[in-house]
PDB file of C-alpha atoms in Angstrom:
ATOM      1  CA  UNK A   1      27.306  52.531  97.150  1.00 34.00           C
ATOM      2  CA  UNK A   2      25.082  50.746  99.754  1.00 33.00           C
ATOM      3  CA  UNK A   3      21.388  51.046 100.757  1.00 35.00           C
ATOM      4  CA  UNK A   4      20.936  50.138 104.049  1.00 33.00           C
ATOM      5  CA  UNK A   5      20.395  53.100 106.769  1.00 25.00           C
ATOM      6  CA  UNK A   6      23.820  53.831 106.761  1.00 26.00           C
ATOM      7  CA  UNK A   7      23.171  53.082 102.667  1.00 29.00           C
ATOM      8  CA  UNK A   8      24.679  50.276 101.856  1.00 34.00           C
ATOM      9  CA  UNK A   9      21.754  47.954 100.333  1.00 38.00           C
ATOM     10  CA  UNK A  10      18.578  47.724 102.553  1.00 39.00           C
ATOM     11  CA  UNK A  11      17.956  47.775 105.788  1.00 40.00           C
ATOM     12  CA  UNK A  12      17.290  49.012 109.123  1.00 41.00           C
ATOM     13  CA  UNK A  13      15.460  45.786 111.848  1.00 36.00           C
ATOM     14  CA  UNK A  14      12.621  45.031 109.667  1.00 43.00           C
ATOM     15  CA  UNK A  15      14.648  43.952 107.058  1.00 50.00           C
ATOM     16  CA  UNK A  16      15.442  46.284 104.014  1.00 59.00           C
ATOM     17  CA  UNK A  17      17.514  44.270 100.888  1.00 70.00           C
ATOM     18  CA  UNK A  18      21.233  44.745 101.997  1.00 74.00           C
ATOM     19  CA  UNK A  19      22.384  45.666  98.163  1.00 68.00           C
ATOM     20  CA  UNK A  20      26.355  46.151  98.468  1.00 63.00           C
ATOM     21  CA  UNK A  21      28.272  47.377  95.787  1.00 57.00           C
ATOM     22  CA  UNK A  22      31.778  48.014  97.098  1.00 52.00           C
ATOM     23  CA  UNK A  23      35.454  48.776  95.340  1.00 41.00           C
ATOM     24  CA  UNK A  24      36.998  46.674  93.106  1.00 38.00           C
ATOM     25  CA  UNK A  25      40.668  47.205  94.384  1.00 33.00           C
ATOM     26  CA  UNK A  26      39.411  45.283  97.467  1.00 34.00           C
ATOM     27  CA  UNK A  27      38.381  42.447  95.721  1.00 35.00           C
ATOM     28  CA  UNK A  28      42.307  42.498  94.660  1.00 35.00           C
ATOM     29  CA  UNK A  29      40.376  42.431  90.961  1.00 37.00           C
ATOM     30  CA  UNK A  30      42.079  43.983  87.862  1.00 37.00           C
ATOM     31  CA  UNK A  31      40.151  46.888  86.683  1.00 36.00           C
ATOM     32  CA  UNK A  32      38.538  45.621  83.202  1.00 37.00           C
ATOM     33  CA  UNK A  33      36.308  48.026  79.941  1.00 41.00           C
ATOM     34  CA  UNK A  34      33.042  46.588  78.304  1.00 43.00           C
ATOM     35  CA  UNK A  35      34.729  48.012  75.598  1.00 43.00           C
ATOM     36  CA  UNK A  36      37.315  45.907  75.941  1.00 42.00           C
ATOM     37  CA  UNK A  37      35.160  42.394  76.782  1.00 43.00           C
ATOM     38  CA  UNK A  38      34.459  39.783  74.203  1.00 44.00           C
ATOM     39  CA  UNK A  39      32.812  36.824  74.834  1.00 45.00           C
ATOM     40  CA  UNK A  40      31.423  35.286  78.413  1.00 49.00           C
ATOM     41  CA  UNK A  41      31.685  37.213  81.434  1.00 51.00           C
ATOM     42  CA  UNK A  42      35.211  37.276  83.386  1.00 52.00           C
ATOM     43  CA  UNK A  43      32.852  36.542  86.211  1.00 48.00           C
ATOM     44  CA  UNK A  44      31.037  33.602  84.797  1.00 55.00           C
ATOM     45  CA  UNK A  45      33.341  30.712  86.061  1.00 69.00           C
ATOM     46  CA  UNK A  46      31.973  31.739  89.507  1.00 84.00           C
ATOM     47  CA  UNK A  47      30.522  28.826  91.042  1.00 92.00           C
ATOM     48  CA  UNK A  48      27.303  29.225  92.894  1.00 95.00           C
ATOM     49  CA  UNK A  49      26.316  27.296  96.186  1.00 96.00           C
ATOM     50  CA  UNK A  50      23.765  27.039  99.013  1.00 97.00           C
ATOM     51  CA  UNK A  51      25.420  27.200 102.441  1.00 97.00           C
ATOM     52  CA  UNK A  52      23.718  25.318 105.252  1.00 96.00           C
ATOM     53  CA  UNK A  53      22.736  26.953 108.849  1.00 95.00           C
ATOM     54  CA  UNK A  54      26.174  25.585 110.232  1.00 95.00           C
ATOM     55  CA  UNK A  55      27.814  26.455 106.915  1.00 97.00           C
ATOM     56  CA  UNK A  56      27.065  29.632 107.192  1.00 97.00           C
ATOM     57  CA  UNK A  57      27.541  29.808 110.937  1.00 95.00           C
ATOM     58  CA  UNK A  58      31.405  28.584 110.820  1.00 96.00           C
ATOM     59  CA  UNK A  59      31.795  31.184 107.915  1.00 96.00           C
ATOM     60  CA  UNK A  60      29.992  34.089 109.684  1.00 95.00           C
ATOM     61  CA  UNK A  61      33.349  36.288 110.167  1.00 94.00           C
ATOM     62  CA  UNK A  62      34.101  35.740 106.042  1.00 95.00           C
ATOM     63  CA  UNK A  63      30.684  37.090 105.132  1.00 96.00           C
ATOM     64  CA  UNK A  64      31.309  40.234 107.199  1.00 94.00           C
ATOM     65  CA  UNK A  65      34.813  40.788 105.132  1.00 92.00           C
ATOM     66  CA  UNK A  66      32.955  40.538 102.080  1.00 92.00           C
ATOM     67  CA  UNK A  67      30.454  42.803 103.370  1.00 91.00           C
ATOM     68  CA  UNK A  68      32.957  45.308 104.788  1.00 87.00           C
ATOM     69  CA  UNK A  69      35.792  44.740 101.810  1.00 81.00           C
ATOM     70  CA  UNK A  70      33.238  45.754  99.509  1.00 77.00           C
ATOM     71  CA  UNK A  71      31.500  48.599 100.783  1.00 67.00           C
ATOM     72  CA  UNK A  72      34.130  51.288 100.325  1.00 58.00           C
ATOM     73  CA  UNK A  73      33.827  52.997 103.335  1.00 53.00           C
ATOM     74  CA  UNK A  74      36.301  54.535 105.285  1.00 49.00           C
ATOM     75  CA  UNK A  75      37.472  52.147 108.641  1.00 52.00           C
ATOM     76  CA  UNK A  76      35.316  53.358 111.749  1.00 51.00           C
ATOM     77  CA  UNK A  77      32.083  53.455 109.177  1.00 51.00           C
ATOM     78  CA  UNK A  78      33.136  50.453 107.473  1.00 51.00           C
ATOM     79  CA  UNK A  79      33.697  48.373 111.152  1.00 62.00           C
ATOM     80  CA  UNK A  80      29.907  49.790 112.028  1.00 72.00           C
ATOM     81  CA  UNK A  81      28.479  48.963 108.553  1.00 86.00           C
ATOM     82  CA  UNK A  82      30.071  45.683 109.315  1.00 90.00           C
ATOM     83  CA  UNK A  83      28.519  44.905 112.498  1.00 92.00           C
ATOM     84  CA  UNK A  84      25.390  46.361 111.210  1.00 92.00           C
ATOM     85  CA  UNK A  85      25.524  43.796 108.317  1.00 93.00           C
ATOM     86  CA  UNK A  86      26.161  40.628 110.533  1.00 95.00           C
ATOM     87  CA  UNK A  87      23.669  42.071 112.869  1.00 95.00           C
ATOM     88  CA  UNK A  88      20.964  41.824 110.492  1.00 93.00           C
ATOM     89  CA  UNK A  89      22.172  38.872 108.913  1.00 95.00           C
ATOM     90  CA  UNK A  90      21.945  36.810 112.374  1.00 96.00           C
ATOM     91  CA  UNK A  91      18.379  37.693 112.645  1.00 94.00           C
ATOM     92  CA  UNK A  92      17.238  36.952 108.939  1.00 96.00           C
ATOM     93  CA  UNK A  93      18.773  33.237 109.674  1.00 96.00           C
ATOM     94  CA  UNK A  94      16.357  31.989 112.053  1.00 95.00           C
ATOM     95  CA  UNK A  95      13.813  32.568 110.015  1.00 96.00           C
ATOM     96  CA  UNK A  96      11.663  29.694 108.494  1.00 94.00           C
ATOM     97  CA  UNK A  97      13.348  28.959 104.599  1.00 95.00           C
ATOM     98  CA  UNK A  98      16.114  31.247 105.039  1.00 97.00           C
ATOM     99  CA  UNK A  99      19.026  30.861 102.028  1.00 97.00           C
ATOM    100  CA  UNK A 100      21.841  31.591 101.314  1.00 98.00           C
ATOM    101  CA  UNK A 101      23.967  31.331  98.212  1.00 98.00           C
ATOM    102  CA  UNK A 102      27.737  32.455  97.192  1.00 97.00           C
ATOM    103  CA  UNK A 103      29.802  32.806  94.738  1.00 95.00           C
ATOM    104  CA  UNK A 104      33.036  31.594  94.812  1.00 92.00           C
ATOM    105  CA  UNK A 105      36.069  31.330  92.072  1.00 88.00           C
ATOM    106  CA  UNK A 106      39.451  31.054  94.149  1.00 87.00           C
ATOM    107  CA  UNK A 107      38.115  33.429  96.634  1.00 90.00           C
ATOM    108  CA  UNK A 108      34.123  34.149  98.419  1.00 93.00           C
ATOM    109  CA  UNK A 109      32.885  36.804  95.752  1.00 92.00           C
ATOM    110  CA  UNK A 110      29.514  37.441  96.326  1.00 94.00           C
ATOM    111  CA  UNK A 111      26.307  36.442  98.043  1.00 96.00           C
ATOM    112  CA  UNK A 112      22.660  36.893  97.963  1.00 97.00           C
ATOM    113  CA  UNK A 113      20.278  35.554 100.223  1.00 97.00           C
ATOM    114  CA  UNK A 114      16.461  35.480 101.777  1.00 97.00           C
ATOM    115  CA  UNK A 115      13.557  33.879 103.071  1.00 97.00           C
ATOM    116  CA  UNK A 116       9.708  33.502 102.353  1.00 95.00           C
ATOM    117  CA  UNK A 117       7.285  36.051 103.300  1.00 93.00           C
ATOM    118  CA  UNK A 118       3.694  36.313 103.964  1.00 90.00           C
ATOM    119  CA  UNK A 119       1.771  39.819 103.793  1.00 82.00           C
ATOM    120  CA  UNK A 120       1.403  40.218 107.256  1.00 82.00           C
ATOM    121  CA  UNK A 121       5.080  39.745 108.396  1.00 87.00           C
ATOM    122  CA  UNK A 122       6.714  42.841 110.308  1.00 87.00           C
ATOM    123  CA  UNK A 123       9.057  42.560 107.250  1.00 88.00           C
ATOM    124  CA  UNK A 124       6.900  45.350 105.487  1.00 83.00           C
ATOM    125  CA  UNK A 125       6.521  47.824 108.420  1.00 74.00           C
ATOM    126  CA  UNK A 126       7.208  51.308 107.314  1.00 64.00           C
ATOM    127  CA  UNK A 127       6.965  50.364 103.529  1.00 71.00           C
ATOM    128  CA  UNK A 128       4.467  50.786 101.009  1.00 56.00           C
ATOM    129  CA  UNK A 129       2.513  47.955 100.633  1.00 56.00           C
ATOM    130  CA  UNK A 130      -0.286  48.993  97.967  1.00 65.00           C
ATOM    131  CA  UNK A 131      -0.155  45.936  95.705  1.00 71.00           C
ATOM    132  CA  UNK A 132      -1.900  44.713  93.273  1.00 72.00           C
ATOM    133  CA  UNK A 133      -4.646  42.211  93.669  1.00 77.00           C
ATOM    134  CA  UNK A 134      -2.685  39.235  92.237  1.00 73.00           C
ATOM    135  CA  UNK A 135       0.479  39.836  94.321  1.00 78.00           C
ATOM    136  CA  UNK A 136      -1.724  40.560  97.320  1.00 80.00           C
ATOM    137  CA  UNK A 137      -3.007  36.785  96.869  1.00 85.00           C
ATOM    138  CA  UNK A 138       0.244  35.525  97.031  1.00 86.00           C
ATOM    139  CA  UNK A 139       1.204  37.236 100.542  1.00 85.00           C
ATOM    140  CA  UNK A 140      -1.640  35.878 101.812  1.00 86.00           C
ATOM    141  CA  UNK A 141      -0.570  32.384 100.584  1.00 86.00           C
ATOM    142  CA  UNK A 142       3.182  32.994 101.146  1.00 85.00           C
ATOM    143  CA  UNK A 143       3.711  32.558  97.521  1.00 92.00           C
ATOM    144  CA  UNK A 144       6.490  35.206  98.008  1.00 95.00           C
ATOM    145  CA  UNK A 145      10.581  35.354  98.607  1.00 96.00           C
ATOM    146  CA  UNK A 146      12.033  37.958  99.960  1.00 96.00           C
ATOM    147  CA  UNK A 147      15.404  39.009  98.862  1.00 96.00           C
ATOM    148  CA  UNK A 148      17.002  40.592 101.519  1.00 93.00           C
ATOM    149  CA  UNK A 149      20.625  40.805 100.420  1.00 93.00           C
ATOM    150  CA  UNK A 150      22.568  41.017  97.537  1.00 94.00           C
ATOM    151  CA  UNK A 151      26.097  41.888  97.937  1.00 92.00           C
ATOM    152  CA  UNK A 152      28.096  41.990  94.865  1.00 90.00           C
ATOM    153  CA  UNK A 153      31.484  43.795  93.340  1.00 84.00           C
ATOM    154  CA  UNK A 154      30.466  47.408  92.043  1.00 79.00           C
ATOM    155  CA  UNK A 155      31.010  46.371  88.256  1.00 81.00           C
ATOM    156  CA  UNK A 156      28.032  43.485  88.471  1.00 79.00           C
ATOM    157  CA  UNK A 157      25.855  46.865  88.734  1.00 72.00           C
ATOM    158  CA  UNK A 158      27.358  48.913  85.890  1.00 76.00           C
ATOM    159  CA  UNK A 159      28.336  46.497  83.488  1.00 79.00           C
ATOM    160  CA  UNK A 160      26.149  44.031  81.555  1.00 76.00           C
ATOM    161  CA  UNK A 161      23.500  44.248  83.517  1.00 80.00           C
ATOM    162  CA  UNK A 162      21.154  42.509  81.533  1.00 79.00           C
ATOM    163  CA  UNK A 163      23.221  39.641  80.617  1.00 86.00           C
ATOM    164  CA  UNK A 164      21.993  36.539  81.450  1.00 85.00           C
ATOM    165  CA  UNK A 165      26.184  36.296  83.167  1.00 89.00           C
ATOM    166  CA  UNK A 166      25.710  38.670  85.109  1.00 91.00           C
ATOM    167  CA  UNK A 167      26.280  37.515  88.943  1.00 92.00           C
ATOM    168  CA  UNK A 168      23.764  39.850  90.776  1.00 93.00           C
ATOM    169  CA  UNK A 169      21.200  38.016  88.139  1.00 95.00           C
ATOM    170  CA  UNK A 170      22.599  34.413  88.491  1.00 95.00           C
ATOM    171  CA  UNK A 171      22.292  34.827  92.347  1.00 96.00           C
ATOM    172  CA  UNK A 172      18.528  36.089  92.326  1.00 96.00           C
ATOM    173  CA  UNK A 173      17.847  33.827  89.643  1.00 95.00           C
ATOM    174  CA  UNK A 174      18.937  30.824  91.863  1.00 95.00           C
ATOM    175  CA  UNK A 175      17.341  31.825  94.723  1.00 96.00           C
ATOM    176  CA  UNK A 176      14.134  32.110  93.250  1.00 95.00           C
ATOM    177  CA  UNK A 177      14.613  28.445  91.200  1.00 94.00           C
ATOM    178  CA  UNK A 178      15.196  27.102  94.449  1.00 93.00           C
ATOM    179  CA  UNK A 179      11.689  27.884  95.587  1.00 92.00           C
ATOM    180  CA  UNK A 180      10.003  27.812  92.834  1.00 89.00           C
ATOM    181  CA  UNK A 181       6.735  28.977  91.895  1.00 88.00           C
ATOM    182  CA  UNK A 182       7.650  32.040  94.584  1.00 89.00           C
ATOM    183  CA  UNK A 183       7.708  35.608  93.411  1.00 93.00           C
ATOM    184  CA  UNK A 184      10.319  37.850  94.347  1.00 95.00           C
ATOM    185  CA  UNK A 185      10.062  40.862  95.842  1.00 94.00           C
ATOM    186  CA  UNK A 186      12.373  43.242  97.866  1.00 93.00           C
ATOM    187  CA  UNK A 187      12.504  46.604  99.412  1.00 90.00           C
ATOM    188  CA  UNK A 188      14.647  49.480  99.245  1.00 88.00           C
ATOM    189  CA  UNK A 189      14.773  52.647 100.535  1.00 86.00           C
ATOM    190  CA  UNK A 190      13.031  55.417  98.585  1.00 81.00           C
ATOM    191  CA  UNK A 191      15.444  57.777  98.613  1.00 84.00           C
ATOM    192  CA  UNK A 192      17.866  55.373  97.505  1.00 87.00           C
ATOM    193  CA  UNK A 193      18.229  55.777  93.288  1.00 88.00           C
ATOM    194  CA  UNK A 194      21.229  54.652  93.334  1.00 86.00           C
ATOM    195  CA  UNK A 195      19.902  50.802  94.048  1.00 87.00           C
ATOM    196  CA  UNK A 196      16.649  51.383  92.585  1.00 90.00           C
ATOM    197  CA  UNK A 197      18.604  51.564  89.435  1.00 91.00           C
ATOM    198  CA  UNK A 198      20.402  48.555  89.782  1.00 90.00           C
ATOM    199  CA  UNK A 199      17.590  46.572  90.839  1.00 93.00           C
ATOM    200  CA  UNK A 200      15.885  47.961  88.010  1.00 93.00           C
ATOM    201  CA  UNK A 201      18.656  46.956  85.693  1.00 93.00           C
ATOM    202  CA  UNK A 202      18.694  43.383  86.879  1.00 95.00           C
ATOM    203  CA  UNK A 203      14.657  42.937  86.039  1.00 95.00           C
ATOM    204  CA  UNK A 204      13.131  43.713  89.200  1.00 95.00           C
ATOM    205  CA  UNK A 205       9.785  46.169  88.304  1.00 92.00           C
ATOM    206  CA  UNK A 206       8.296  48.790  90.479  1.00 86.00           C
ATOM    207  CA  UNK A 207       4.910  48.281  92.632  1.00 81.00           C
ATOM    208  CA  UNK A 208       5.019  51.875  93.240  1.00 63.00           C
ATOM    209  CA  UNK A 209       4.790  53.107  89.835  1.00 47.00           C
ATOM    210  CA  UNK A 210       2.362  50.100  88.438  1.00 47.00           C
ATOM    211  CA  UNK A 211      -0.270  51.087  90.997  1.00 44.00           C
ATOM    212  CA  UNK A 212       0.578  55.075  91.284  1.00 43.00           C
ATOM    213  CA  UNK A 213      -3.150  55.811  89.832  1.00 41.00           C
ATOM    214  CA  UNK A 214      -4.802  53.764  92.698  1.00 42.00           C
ATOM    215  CA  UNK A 215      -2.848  55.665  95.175  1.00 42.00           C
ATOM    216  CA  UNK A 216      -4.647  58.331  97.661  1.00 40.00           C
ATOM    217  CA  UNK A 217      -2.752  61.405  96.790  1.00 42.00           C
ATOM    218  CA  UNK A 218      -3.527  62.353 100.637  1.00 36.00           C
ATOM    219  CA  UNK A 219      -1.389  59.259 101.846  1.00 36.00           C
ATOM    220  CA  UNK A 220       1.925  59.568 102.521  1.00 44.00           C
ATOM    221  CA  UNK A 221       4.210  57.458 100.560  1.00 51.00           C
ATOM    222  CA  UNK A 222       5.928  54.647 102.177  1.00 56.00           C
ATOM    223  CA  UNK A 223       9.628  54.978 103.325  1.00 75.00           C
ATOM    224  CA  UNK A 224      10.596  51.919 101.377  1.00 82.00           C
ATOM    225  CA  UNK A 225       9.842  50.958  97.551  1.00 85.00           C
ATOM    226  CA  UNK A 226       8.643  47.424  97.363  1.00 88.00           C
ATOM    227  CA  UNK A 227      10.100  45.935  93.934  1.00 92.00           C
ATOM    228  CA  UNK A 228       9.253  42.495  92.248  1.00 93.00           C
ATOM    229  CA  UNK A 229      10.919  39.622  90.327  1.00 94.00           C
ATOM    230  CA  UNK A 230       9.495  36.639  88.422  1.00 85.00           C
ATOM    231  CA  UNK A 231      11.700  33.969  87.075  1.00 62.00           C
TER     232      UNK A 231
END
């Protein structure tokens, strides 16, 4: 399942969270039941990590196998999702505090990464952008972090999602530790439930639906859903 416009986790140029949740087989993972899990997490032993610009340069290519190995696409739309991916990816690094974390056991896992925004970046183009007064404050201040990717194995999104283990939520947690007292907030396609629910899942609350009552019925709604995450 993805969400970016060819749906796999956010985003056309502005920016969209790249959300990936791709096929376990091509992780070369054993297939695993909550019903059969006791204890921590199989995935808890992953070690997280910051990679630096050159870091992440030198492992550019590896980041587009994860992308493409997980997104369970066939290989012409996989290739393009890939490209698509890296595409985006090269853009959101120039930015001013980009991140970027993995996860890593024997093999690169998972990764999540983003940047700070202010309320008049391009970021929110096309996207609803009603907030509410207090969050509006911090986009003005840039007391906001974007997350603009999360790209994770398919069973971090339907199993234990509110587990403190869980790797989608150790990823986003670090991020947002690391720049700290930031807020974070993401977009996603509206018509995407698939990673609204898994967003949802991991903590992250609606704008939309807090501020529905202040809404203009006349307005049209925004093509993205704009989603936030404390600490």
């Amino acid at each position: 399942m993805t969400a970016d416009l060819v749906r796999h986790g956010g985003a056309d140029a502005r920016g969209t969270a790249d959300t990936h949740f791709g096929a376990d087989a091509a992780q070369g993972e054993k297939s695993w039941s909550p019903g059969r899990e006791r204890g921590p997490s199989p995935r808890q032993g992953d070690r997280l990590r910051p990679l630096s610009r050159r870091q992440i340069e030198d492992r550019f290519e590896d980041l587009g196998d994860l992308y493409e190995q997980t997104s369970g696409s066939g290989n012409r739309a996989g290739t393009r999702s890939r490209a698509e991916f890296l595409r985006r990816l090269a853009g959101d690094v120039r930015r001013p505090g980009f991140t970027l974390l993995v996860a890593e056991n024997t093999t690169l896992t998972a990764c999540a990464y983003g940047f700070p925004v202010r309320g008049a970046d391009p970021w929110w183009q096309g996207c609803d952008t009603r907030l509410p007064r207090t969050v509006r404050g911090l986009a003005v201040t840039g007391g906001l972090f974007a997350v603009s990717g999360i790209v994770v194995p398919p069973r971090v999104r339907t199993h234990y999602q509110d587990r403190d283990w869980n790797l989608a939520r150790r990823l986003q947690r670090r991020l947002l530790d690391d720049h700290a007292p930031a807020l974070g907030v993401t977009l996603v396609p509206a018509g995407d439930t698939e990673t609204l629910t898994a967003y949802r899942a991991w903590g992250w609350r609606d704008v939309v639906a807090e501020v529905a009552e202040a809404r203009d019925p006349r307005l049209p709604a925004g093509a993205c859903r704009v989603l936030l995450l404390g600490r």
